[in-house]
């Protein structure tokens, strides 16, 4: 085996493509893709909508090494159909997670998704459900499934439910986690409920800093591939299961969140209730300053 | 069928089931099969953080009780609650938590059967009906992923185009028959026959395997998913073999 080497080039996770992220995340030269673009496994459904296809259907799955240890990796390409889950895209992740359980190997999921691909909505939604089930089955067999969130498309819709099933989540400020996207809320409930053009509102309601502060993510990192790599290495060192004790603890954690913050109208109120000194300044803080300000945050406490 | 009709047909001996704020909870005895926990969401209620935490808490209590009785989860909801407050509080975690609780119950020896008898959509559908070991439906049930106006907004396609595609494309269009064809729904019950034996038959099924991909392929609604997932799994096993060798 060759020595474990990370790429040392600085790379914005937000700006990078799925393949660039994998390249920067795992040990140099260690990644091998399964069912790669050369096999032309494209969506059979996009042509119906006169939409372009992509040879990998917007997701890369395979195996690499992280500090020498083998890990299974899936990375979504947010620049193709918003990284959305269709039949082929979803099946590649389902297959990878089923393999993880059988082979007892940990998984990293690099989310970058708007959720279900609406042009193949039923297949996408079923894929989400099959993936959640495969994540839980893998976790119950002792496999860690780590989610990394910081891409352009964020982690929306069904993707956010998969993320909520992972054993640990790493997020950058740019990572958004939410079920309904801003535009969907606005379409259904009106601009008074959610103004999707108010970017500051979007980021403080769904963005990485808020999710980290309320315990919705475990680790907060810079928008930097090496930071994601180090966080993934650290996350894999923690062994955990997905049994009744963990879910009971998650139940208490989420009940407590509702008790503490359920009446809050805005993220800034929640941050104030957490004891953040200058809550309105949170969005403008650098990572170091933010992590100091976040010392009283709600923790996920391994209850996920 | 109404909720009352369904409960009467499933549990002719009566049941102890309470409906509060569109949330169903209770217990009943299924003829020939014994006690069954009954949970659910009704009246087309959206599933938000408040509802999801109550339902998940009940599922975890049932698992803690150790009685191994089946759980029947009745579903007539809309989508997840679309609101600023629910997203602010981390709705994705609450919905995942409910889905995980149902999967935990199945893994801990409770049969979990969801009965879709009304609507359901999107995150609510994933966290309830689709998180059960077996999903069955009654005629008239109407699952969807997203309503067409929202789809039009997200896809930037005119709604007339979407309506035309919806009529021609099972993998895209909302509706019960399309969800059956893609393998998401195991069986549609006969509403003119007593429901109790139909539930008892579902409880006799072997459990533990996610066979929705295979069903979708057999029924022609999802031709590629099962085969592709299997190929990825095989590729992963082969690749490990080469690394070890």
Coordinates of C-alpha atoms in Angstrom, one line a residue:
Chain A
X1 CA 0.0 0.0 0.0
X2 CA 1.2 3.5 -0.8
X3 CA 1.5 6.0 2.0
X4 CA -1.7 8.0 2.7
X5 CA -1.4 11.4 1.2
X6 CA -3.9 14.1 1.0
X7 CA -4.0 16.6 -1.8
X8 CA -2.6 19.8 -0.4
X9 CA -4.1 22.2 -3.0
X10 CA -6.6 24.7 -1.5
X11 CA -10.0 24.0 -2.9
X12 CA -13.4 25.6 -2.2
X13 CA -15.9 22.7 -1.5
X14 CA -18.7 25.0 -2.6
X15 CA -17.1 25.7 -6.0
X16 CA -15.8 22.2 -6.7
X17 CA -17.4 19.5 -8.8
X18 CA -18.3 16.1 -7.4
X19 CA -15.2 14.5 -8.8
X20 CA -12.9 17.3 -7.6
X21 CA -14.3 16.9 -4.1
X22 CA -13.7 13.1 -4.0
X23 CA -10.2 13.7 -5.4
X24 CA -9.4 16.1 -2.6
X25 CA -11.2 14.1 0.1
X26 CA -9.6 10.7 -0.1
X27 CA -5.9 9.7 -0.2
X28 CA -4.3 10.8 -3.5
X29 CA -4.9 8.4 -6.3
X30 CA -6.9 5.9 -4.2
X31 CA -10.3 6.3 -5.7
X32 CA -11.9 3.7 -7.9
X33 CA -15.4 4.4 -9.3
X34 CA -18.2 1.8 -9.7
X35 CA -20.4 1.9 -12.8
X36 CA -18.5 4.9 -14.1
X37 CA -19.5 7.3 -16.9
X38 CA -18.0 4.9 -19.5
X39 CA -20.9 2.5 -18.8
X40 CA -23.4 5.1 -19.9
X41 CA -25.9 4.4 -17.1
X42 CA -28.1 7.5 -17.8
X43 CA -31.6 8.3 -16.7
X44 CA -34.2 6.7 -19.1
X45 CA -36.7 9.4 -18.2
X46 CA -35.1 12.8 -19.0
X47 CA -35.6 12.5 -22.7
X48 CA -39.3 12.6 -22.2
X49 CA -38.9 16.2 -21.0
X50 CA -36.3 17.0 -23.7
X51 CA -33.7 17.4 -21.0
X52 CA -30.0 16.6 -21.4
X53 CA -28.6 13.4 -19.9
X54 CA -25.3 12.9 -18.2
X55 CA -23.2 9.7 -18.4
X56 CA -23.1 9.3 -14.6
X57 CA -26.6 10.7 -13.9
X58 CA -25.1 13.2 -11.5
X59 CA -23.6 10.9 -8.9
X60 CA -20.2 9.3 -8.5
X61 CA -19.9 6.2 -6.3
X62 CA -16.9 4.1 -5.5
X63 CA -14.2 3.3 -3.0
X64 CA -11.1 5.2 -1.9
X65 CA -8.8 5.3 1.1
X66 CA -8.8 7.8 4.0
X67 CA -5.5 7.8 5.9
X68 CA -5.0 4.3 4.5
X69 CA -8.4 2.8 5.5
X70 CA -10.9 1.9 2.8
X71 CA -14.1 3.9 2.7
X72 CA -17.0 3.9 0.3
X73 CA -17.8 7.3 -1.2
X74 CA -20.8 8.8 -3.0
X75 CA -20.7 12.4 -4.3
X76 CA -23.6 14.2 -5.9
X77 CA -23.0 16.7 -8.7
X78 CA -25.1 19.7 -7.9
X79 CA -24.5 21.2 -11.3
X80 CA -26.5 18.4 -13.0
X81 CA -30.2 18.7 -12.4
X82 CA -29.5 20.2 -9.0
X83 CA -28.0 17.0 -7.8
X84 CA -31.5 15.6 -7.6
X85 CA -32.4 11.9 -7.0
X86 CA -33.8 10.1 -10.0
X87 CA -34.0 6.3 -10.6
X88 CA -30.4 5.7 -11.7
X89 CA -28.9 8.3 -9.4
X90 CA -30.7 6.9 -6.4
X91 CA -30.1 3.3 -7.2
X92 CA -26.3 3.9 -7.3
X93 CA -26.4 5.2 -3.7
X94 CA -28.8 2.4 -2.6
X95 CA -26.4 -0.2 -4.0
X96 CA -23.4 1.4 -2.4
X97 CA -25.1 1.4 1.0
X98 CA -26.2 -2.2 0.7
X99 CA -22.6 -3.1 -0.1
X100 CA -21.4 -1.1 2.9
X101 CA -23.5 -3.3 5.2
X102 CA -22.4 -6.6 3.5
X103 CA -18.7 -5.6 3.4
X104 CA -18.7 -3.8 6.8
X105 CA -17.2 -0.6 5.4
X106 CA -17.9 3.0 6.3
X107 CA -19.5 5.4 3.9
X108 CA -19.1 9.1 3.1
X109 CA -21.9 10.8 1.4
X110 CA -21.1 14.1 -0.2
X111 CA -24.5 15.7 -0.5
X112 CA -25.3 18.4 -3.1
X113 CA -28.9 18.1 -3.9
X114 CA -32.2 19.8 -4.3
X115 CA -34.0 16.6 -3.4
X116 CA -36.2 14.4 -5.5
X117 CA -35.8 14.9 -9.3
X118 CA -39.3 15.9 -10.2
X119 CA -39.2 14.6 -13.7
X120 CA -39.0 11.1 -12.3
X121 CA -40.7 11.9 -9.0
X122 CA -42.0 8.5 -8.0
X123 CA -38.7 6.8 -8.7
X124 CA -36.8 9.5 -6.9
X125 CA -39.0 9.4 -3.8
X126 CA -38.8 5.6 -3.6
X127 CA -35.1 5.8 -4.0
X128 CA -34.9 8.2 -1.0
X129 CA -36.9 5.7 1.1
X130 CA -34.7 2.8 0.0
X131 CA -31.6 4.8 0.8
X132 CA -32.8 5.7 4.3
X133 CA -33.6 2.1 5.0
X134 CA -30.2 1.0 3.7
X135 CA -28.5 3.7 5.8
X136 CA -30.3 2.4 9.0
X137 CA -29.5 -1.2 8.1
X138 CA -25.8 -0.4 7.6
X139 CA -25.7 1.6 10.8
X140 CA -27.3 -1.2 12.7
X141 CA -24.6 -3.5 11.4
X142 CA -22.0 -1.2 12.8
X143 CA -21.1 0.8 9.8
X144 CA -20.7 4.6 10.0
X145 CA -22.4 6.7 7.4
X146 CA -21.1 10.3 7.4
X147 CA -22.8 13.1 5.6
X148 CA -20.7 16.1 4.2
X149 CA -22.8 19.2 3.3
X150 CA -21.4 22.3 1.7
X151 CA -22.2 22.3 -2.0
X152 CA -24.0 24.7 -4.3
X153 CA -27.4 22.9 -4.2
X154 CA -27.3 22.5 -0.4
X155 CA -29.1 19.4 1.0
X156 CA -32.9 19.8 0.4
X157 CA -36.0 17.7 0.2
X158 CA -35.5 14.0 0.5
X159 CA -31.8 14.6 0.6
X160 CA -32.2 16.3 4.0
X161 CA -34.1 13.2 5.3
X162 CA -31.2 11.0 4.3
X163 CA -28.8 13.4 6.0
X164 CA -30.9 13.2 9.1
X165 CA -30.4 9.4 9.1
X166 CA -26.6 9.6 8.9
X167 CA -24.5 8.8 12.0
X168 CA -22.7 12.1 11.8
X169 CA -23.0 15.3 9.7
X170 CA -20.2 17.7 8.7
X171 CA -21.3 21.1 7.4
X172 CA -19.8 24.4 6.2
X173 CA -21.4 27.8 6.3
X174 CA -22.5 27.3 2.7
X175 CA -24.3 24.0 3.5
X176 CA -28.1 24.4 3.8
X177 CA -30.2 21.7 5.2
X178 CA -34.0 21.9 4.8
X179 CA -37.0 19.9 3.7
X180 CA -39.0 22.5 1.8
X181 CA -36.9 24.8 -0.3
X182 CA -37.5 28.6 0.0
X183 CA -39.2 28.7 -3.4
X184 CA -41.5 25.8 -2.5
X185 CA -42.6 27.4 0.7
X186 CA -43.1 30.7 -1.0
X187 CA -45.2 29.1 -3.8
X188 CA -47.4 27.3 -1.3
X189 CA -47.7 29.7 1.6
X190 CA -46.9 33.1 0.1
X191 CA -44.1 35.5 0.2
X192 CA -45.2 36.7 3.7
X193 CA -44.3 33.2 5.0
X194 CA -41.0 32.9 3.3
X195 CA -39.4 35.4 0.9
X196 CA -37.1 33.2 -1.2
X197 CA -35.3 36.3 -2.5
X198 CA -34.2 37.2 1.0
X199 CA -30.8 35.5 0.9
X200 CA -30.0 36.5 4.5
X201 CA -33.2 34.9 5.7
X202 CA -32.4 31.7 3.7
X203 CA -28.9 31.4 5.2
X204 CA -29.9 32.1 8.8
X205 CA -32.9 29.7 8.7
X206 CA -31.3 26.8 6.8
X207 CA -27.6 27.5 6.6
X208 CA -24.7 25.7 8.2
X209 CA -24.1 28.0 11.1
X210 CA -27.7 27.7 12.3
X211 CA -27.8 24.0 11.9
X212 CA -24.6 23.6 13.9
X213 CA -25.9 25.9 16.6
X214 CA -29.1 23.9 17.2
X215 CA -27.3 20.5 17.0
X216 CA -28.5 19.7 13.5
X217 CA -24.9 19.2 12.4
X218 CA -22.0 17.7 14.5
X219 CA -19.0 19.5 13.0
X220 CA -18.6 22.9 11.4
X221 CA -15.8 23.5 9.0
X222 CA -14.4 26.1 6.6
X223 CA -15.4 25.9 2.9
X224 CA -12.2 24.0 2.2
X225 CA -11.7 20.5 1.0
X226 CA -8.9 19.7 3.5
X227 CA -11.2 20.8 6.3
X228 CA -13.9 18.4 5.1
X229 CA -11.2 15.6 4.8
X230 CA -10.0 16.1 8.4
X231 CA -13.6 16.2 9.7
X232 CA -14.4 13.0 7.9
X233 CA -11.3 11.3 9.4
X234 CA -12.3 12.5 12.9
X235 CA -16.0 11.4 12.4
X236 CA -15.0 7.9 11.4
X237 CA -13.1 7.4 14.6
X238 CA -16.4 7.5 16.6
X239 CA -18.2 4.2 16.7
X240 CA -21.9 4.3 17.2
X241 CA -25.0 2.3 16.5
X242 CA -28.6 3.0 15.7
X243 CA -30.5 1.2 18.4
X244 CA -33.3 2.1 20.7
X245 CA -31.0 3.9 23.2
X246 CA -29.8 6.2 20.4
X247 CA -33.3 6.9 19.1
X248 CA -34.6 7.5 22.7
X249 CA -31.8 10.0 23.2
X250 CA -32.7 11.7 19.9
X251 CA -36.3 11.8 20.9
X252 CA -35.3 13.7 24.1
X253 CA -32.9 16.0 22.1
X254 CA -35.6 16.9 19.6
X255 CA -38.3 17.4 22.3
X256 CA -35.9 19.7 24.2
X257 CA -35.3 21.7 21.0
X258 CA -39.1 22.3 20.7
X259 CA -39.4 23.3 24.3
X260 CA -36.5 25.7 24.1
X261 CA -37.0 27.3 20.7
X262 CA -40.5 26.3 19.6
X263 CA -41.9 29.8 20.0
X264 CA -39.0 31.6 18.3
X265 CA -39.8 33.5 15.2
X266 CA -36.4 33.9 13.8
X267 CA -32.9 32.2 14.0
X268 CA -31.5 35.3 15.8
X269 CA -34.0 34.7 18.7
X270 CA -32.8 31.1 19.0
X271 CA -29.2 32.2 19.0
X272 CA -30.0 34.7 21.7
X273 CA -31.7 32.0 23.8
X274 CA -28.6 29.9 23.4
X275 CA -26.6 32.6 25.1
X276 CA -24.7 33.9 22.1
X277 CA -23.4 37.3 23.0
X278 CA -24.0 39.3 19.8
X279 CA -26.5 37.0 18.0
X280 CA -27.1 39.4 15.1
X281 CA -23.4 39.2 14.3
X282 CA -23.4 35.4 13.8
X283 CA -23.7 35.5 10.0
X284 CA -20.7 37.8 9.6
X285 CA -18.3 35.9 11.9
X286 CA -15.2 34.1 10.6
X287 CA -15.1 30.4 11.4
X288 CA -12.8 30.8 14.4
X289 CA -14.9 33.6 15.9
X290 CA -18.1 31.6 15.1
X291 CA -16.8 28.5 16.9
X292 CA -16.0 30.5 20.0
X293 CA -19.4 32.1 19.9
X294 CA -21.0 28.7 19.5
X295 CA -19.5 27.2 22.7
X296 CA -23.0 27.0 24.2
X297 CA -24.6 25.4 21.2
X298 CA -27.1 22.6 21.4
X299 CA -25.1 19.4 20.7
X300 CA -26.2 16.4 18.8
X301 CA -24.7 14.4 21.7
X302 CA -24.3 11.3 19.5
X303 CA -28.1 11.1 19.5
X304 CA -28.8 10.8 15.8
Chain B
X1 CA -63.4 4.6 3.0
X2 CA -63.6 6.8 6.1
X3 CA -61.3 6.2 9.1
X4 CA -64.3 4.8 11.1
X5 CA -65.2 2.4 8.3
X6 CA -61.7 1.2 8.1
X7 CA -61.3 0.6 11.8
X8 CA -64.7 -1.2 12.0
X9 CA -63.7 -3.5 9.1
X10 CA -60.3 -4.2 10.5
X11 CA -61.3 -4.7 14.1
X12 CA -64.9 -6.0 14.3
X13 CA -64.4 -6.7 17.9
X14 CA -63.9 -3.1 18.6
X15 CA -60.8 -1.1 19.3
X16 CA -59.4 1.4 21.8
X17 CA -58.1 4.1 19.4
X18 CA -58.0 7.8 20.1
X19 CA -57.9 10.6 17.5
X20 CA -56.5 13.9 18.8
X21 CA -55.4 16.8 16.6
X22 CA -55.5 14.5 13.6
X23 CA -53.1 12.0 15.3
X24 CA -54.2 8.4 15.7
X25 CA -53.0 6.3 18.6
X26 CA -54.3 3.2 20.3
X27 CA -54.6 -0.6 20.3
X28 CA -56.9 -3.2 18.9
X29 CA -57.2 -6.9 18.4
X30 CA -57.0 -8.3 14.9
X31 CA -59.2 -11.4 14.5
X32 CA -56.9 -14.4 14.2
X33 CA -53.7 -12.4 14.7
X34 CA -53.9 -10.8 18.2
X35 CA -53.1 -7.3 19.5
X36 CA -52.0 -4.6 17.0
X37 CA -50.8 -1.1 17.8
X38 CA -52.5 1.5 15.7
X39 CA -50.9 4.9 14.9
X40 CA -51.3 7.4 12.2
X41 CA -52.0 10.8 10.8
X42 CA -55.5 11.7 9.5
X43 CA -57.7 14.4 8.0
X44 CA -55.0 15.4 5.4
X45 CA -52.9 16.9 8.2
X46 CA -49.5 18.2 7.2
X47 CA -46.7 16.5 9.1
X48 CA -44.6 19.1 10.9
X49 CA -42.1 19.0 13.8
X50 CA -44.9 18.8 16.5
X51 CA -46.7 15.9 14.9
X52 CA -43.5 14.0 14.0
X53 CA -42.1 14.1 17.5
X54 CA -45.4 12.8 19.0
X55 CA -45.6 9.9 16.5
X56 CA -41.9 9.0 16.9
X57 CA -42.2 9.0 20.7
X58 CA -45.1 6.6 20.5
X59 CA -43.2 4.3 18.2
X60 CA -40.2 4.3 20.6
X61 CA -42.5 3.6 23.6
X62 CA -43.9 0.6 21.7
X63 CA -40.4 -0.7 21.0
X64 CA -39.5 -0.2 24.7
X65 CA -42.6 -2.2 25.8
X66 CA -41.0 -5.2 24.2
X67 CA -44.4 -6.8 23.2
X68 CA -43.4 -7.3 19.6
X69 CA -46.9 -6.7 18.5
X70 CA -47.4 -5.4 14.9
X71 CA -47.8 -1.7 14.3
X72 CA -50.4 -0.5 11.8
X73 CA -49.7 3.0 10.7
X74 CA -52.7 4.7 9.0
X75 CA -51.9 7.6 6.6
X76 CA -54.0 10.4 5.3
X77 CA -51.8 13.4 5.3
X78 CA -50.7 16.1 2.9
X79 CA -47.0 16.9 2.6
X80 CA -44.6 18.0 5.3
X81 CA -45.7 21.3 6.9
X82 CA -44.3 24.0 4.7
X83 CA -43.4 26.8 7.1
X84 CA -40.6 29.0 8.1
X85 CA -41.0 27.8 11.7
X86 CA -40.8 24.1 10.9
X87 CA -37.7 24.6 8.8
X88 CA -36.1 26.9 11.4
X89 CA -36.4 24.2 14.0
X90 CA -34.9 21.5 11.7
X91 CA -37.9 19.6 10.3
X92 CA -35.6 17.3 8.4
X93 CA -34.3 15.8 11.7
X94 CA -37.8 15.3 13.0
X95 CA -39.0 13.5 9.8
X96 CA -35.8 11.4 9.7
X97 CA -36.3 10.6 13.4
X98 CA -39.8 9.3 12.7
X99 CA -38.7 7.2 9.7
X100 CA -35.8 5.8 11.8
X101 CA -38.2 4.9 14.7
X102 CA -40.4 2.9 12.3
X103 CA -37.4 1.1 10.9
X104 CA -36.1 0.5 14.4
X105 CA -39.5 -1.0 15.4
X106 CA -39.4 -3.4 12.4
X107 CA -35.8 -4.4 13.1
X108 CA -36.7 -5.0 16.8
X109 CA -39.4 -7.6 15.8
X110 CA -42.5 -5.6 15.3
X111 CA -44.2 -6.0 11.9
X112 CA -44.8 -2.6 10.5
X113 CA -47.6 -2.1 8.0
X114 CA -48.7 1.3 6.7
X115 CA -52.1 1.7 5.2
X116 CA -52.5 4.6 2.8
X117 CA -56.2 5.5 2.7
X118 CA -56.1 9.2 1.8
X119 CA -53.4 11.5 0.6
X120 CA -49.8 11.8 1.4
X121 CA -46.9 13.6 -0.3
X122 CA -43.2 14.3 -0.2
X123 CA -41.5 14.3 3.2
X124 CA -44.6 13.2 5.0
X125 CA -45.0 10.2 2.7
X126 CA -41.3 9.3 3.2
X127 CA -41.4 9.6 7.0
X128 CA -44.6 7.6 7.4
X129 CA -46.0 5.3 4.7
X130 CA -42.7 4.6 3.0
X131 CA -40.8 3.9 6.3
X132 CA -43.0 0.8 7.1
X133 CA -41.9 -2.7 6.3
X134 CA -44.9 -3.1 4.0
X135 CA -47.1 -0.4 2.4
X136 CA -50.6 -1.2 1.4
X137 CA -53.3 1.2 0.1
X138 CA -57.1 1.4 -0.4
X139 CA -58.7 2.5 -3.6
X140 CA -59.0 6.3 -3.7
X141 CA -55.7 6.8 -1.9
X142 CA -53.7 9.5 -3.7
X143 CA -50.0 9.7 -3.0
X144 CA -47.9 12.4 -4.7
X145 CA -44.4 13.8 -4.5
X146 CA -45.2 17.4 -5.1
X147 CA -48.2 19.4 -6.3
X148 CA -48.0 20.5 -9.9
X149 CA -47.8 24.3 -9.2
X150 CA -44.7 23.7 -7.1
X151 CA -43.3 21.4 -9.6
X152 CA -43.8 24.1 -12.3
X153 CA -42.0 26.6 -10.1
X154 CA -39.0 24.3 -9.5
X155 CA -38.7 22.8 -12.9
X156 CA -39.5 26.1 -14.8
X157 CA -41.9 24.1 -17.0
X158 CA -45.4 25.4 -17.8
X159 CA -48.1 23.7 -15.8
X160 CA -49.9 22.7 -19.0
X161 CA -46.9 20.8 -20.1
X162 CA -46.6 19.1 -16.7
X163 CA -50.3 18.1 -16.8
X164 CA -49.8 16.5 -20.3
X165 CA -46.7 14.6 -19.1
X166 CA -48.5 13.5 -15.9
X167 CA -51.0 11.7 -18.0
X168 CA -48.4 9.8 -20.0
X169 CA -45.5 9.1 -17.6
X170 CA -45.9 6.6 -14.6
X171 CA -42.5 7.4 -13.1
X172 CA -43.4 11.1 -13.0
X173 CA -47.1 11.4 -12.4
X174 CA -48.8 11.5 -9.0
X175 CA -51.4 8.8 -8.2
X176 CA -52.0 5.4 -6.7
X177 CA -51.6 3.3 -9.8
X178 CA -48.2 4.9 -10.6
X179 CA -46.9 4.3 -7.1
X180 CA -48.1 0.6 -7.3
X181 CA -46.3 0.2 -10.7
X182 CA -43.0 1.6 -9.4
X183 CA -43.1 -0.9 -6.5
X184 CA -43.8 1.6 -3.6
X185 CA -47.1 0.0 -2.7
X186 CA -47.2 -3.7 -2.2
X187 CA -50.9 -4.3 -2.7
X188 CA -54.2 -2.3 -3.1
X189 CA -56.8 -3.9 -0.9
X190 CA -60.3 -4.8 -1.9
X191 CA -62.6 -2.3 -0.1
X192 CA -65.6 -4.4 -0.7
X193 CA -64.2 -7.3 1.3
X194 CA -63.5 -7.3 5.1
X195 CA -60.1 -5.7 5.8
X196 CA -59.2 -7.9 8.8
X197 CA -58.2 -11.0 6.7
X198 CA -56.4 -8.7 4.2
X199 CA -54.2 -7.3 7.0
X200 CA -53.7 -10.8 8.5
X201 CA -52.4 -11.9 5.1
X202 CA -49.9 -9.1 4.9
X203 CA -48.7 -10.0 8.4
X204 CA -47.9 -13.5 7.1
X205 CA -45.5 -12.1 4.5
X206 CA -41.8 -12.8 5.1
X207 CA -40.2 -9.7 6.5
X208 CA -36.8 -8.0 6.5
X209 CA -36.1 -7.5 2.8
X210 CA -36.6 -4.3 0.9
X211 CA -38.2 -5.7 -2.2
X212 CA -39.6 -2.5 -3.7
X213 CA -37.0 -2.3 -6.4
X214 CA -37.7 -5.9 -7.6
X215 CA -41.5 -5.1 -7.5
X216 CA -41.0 -2.0 -9.5
X217 CA -39.0 -3.9 -12.1
X218 CA -41.6 -6.7 -12.3
X219 CA -44.4 -4.2 -12.7
X220 CA -42.6 -2.2 -15.3
X221 CA -42.6 1.1 -13.4
X222 CA -39.0 1.2 -12.4
X223 CA -37.0 -1.0 -14.8
X224 CA -33.5 0.0 -13.8
X225 CA -33.3 0.6 -10.1
X226 CA -33.1 -3.0 -8.7
X227 CA -30.6 -4.2 -11.3
X228 CA -28.4 -1.1 -11.0
X229 CA -28.3 -1.2 -7.2
X230 CA -27.3 -4.9 -7.5
X231 CA -24.5 -4.1 -10.0
X232 CA -23.0 -1.5 -7.7
X233 CA -23.0 -3.9 -4.8
X234 CA -21.3 -6.6 -7.0
X235 CA -18.8 -4.0 -8.2
X236 CA -18.0 -3.0 -4.6
X237 CA -17.5 -6.7 -3.6
X238 CA -15.2 -7.4 -6.6
X239 CA -13.2 -4.2 -6.1
X240 CA -12.6 -5.2 -2.5
X241 CA -11.5 -8.6 -3.7
X242 CA -8.9 -7.0 -5.9
X243 CA -7.6 -4.7 -3.2
X244 CA -7.2 -7.5 -0.7
X245 CA -5.5 -9.7 -3.3

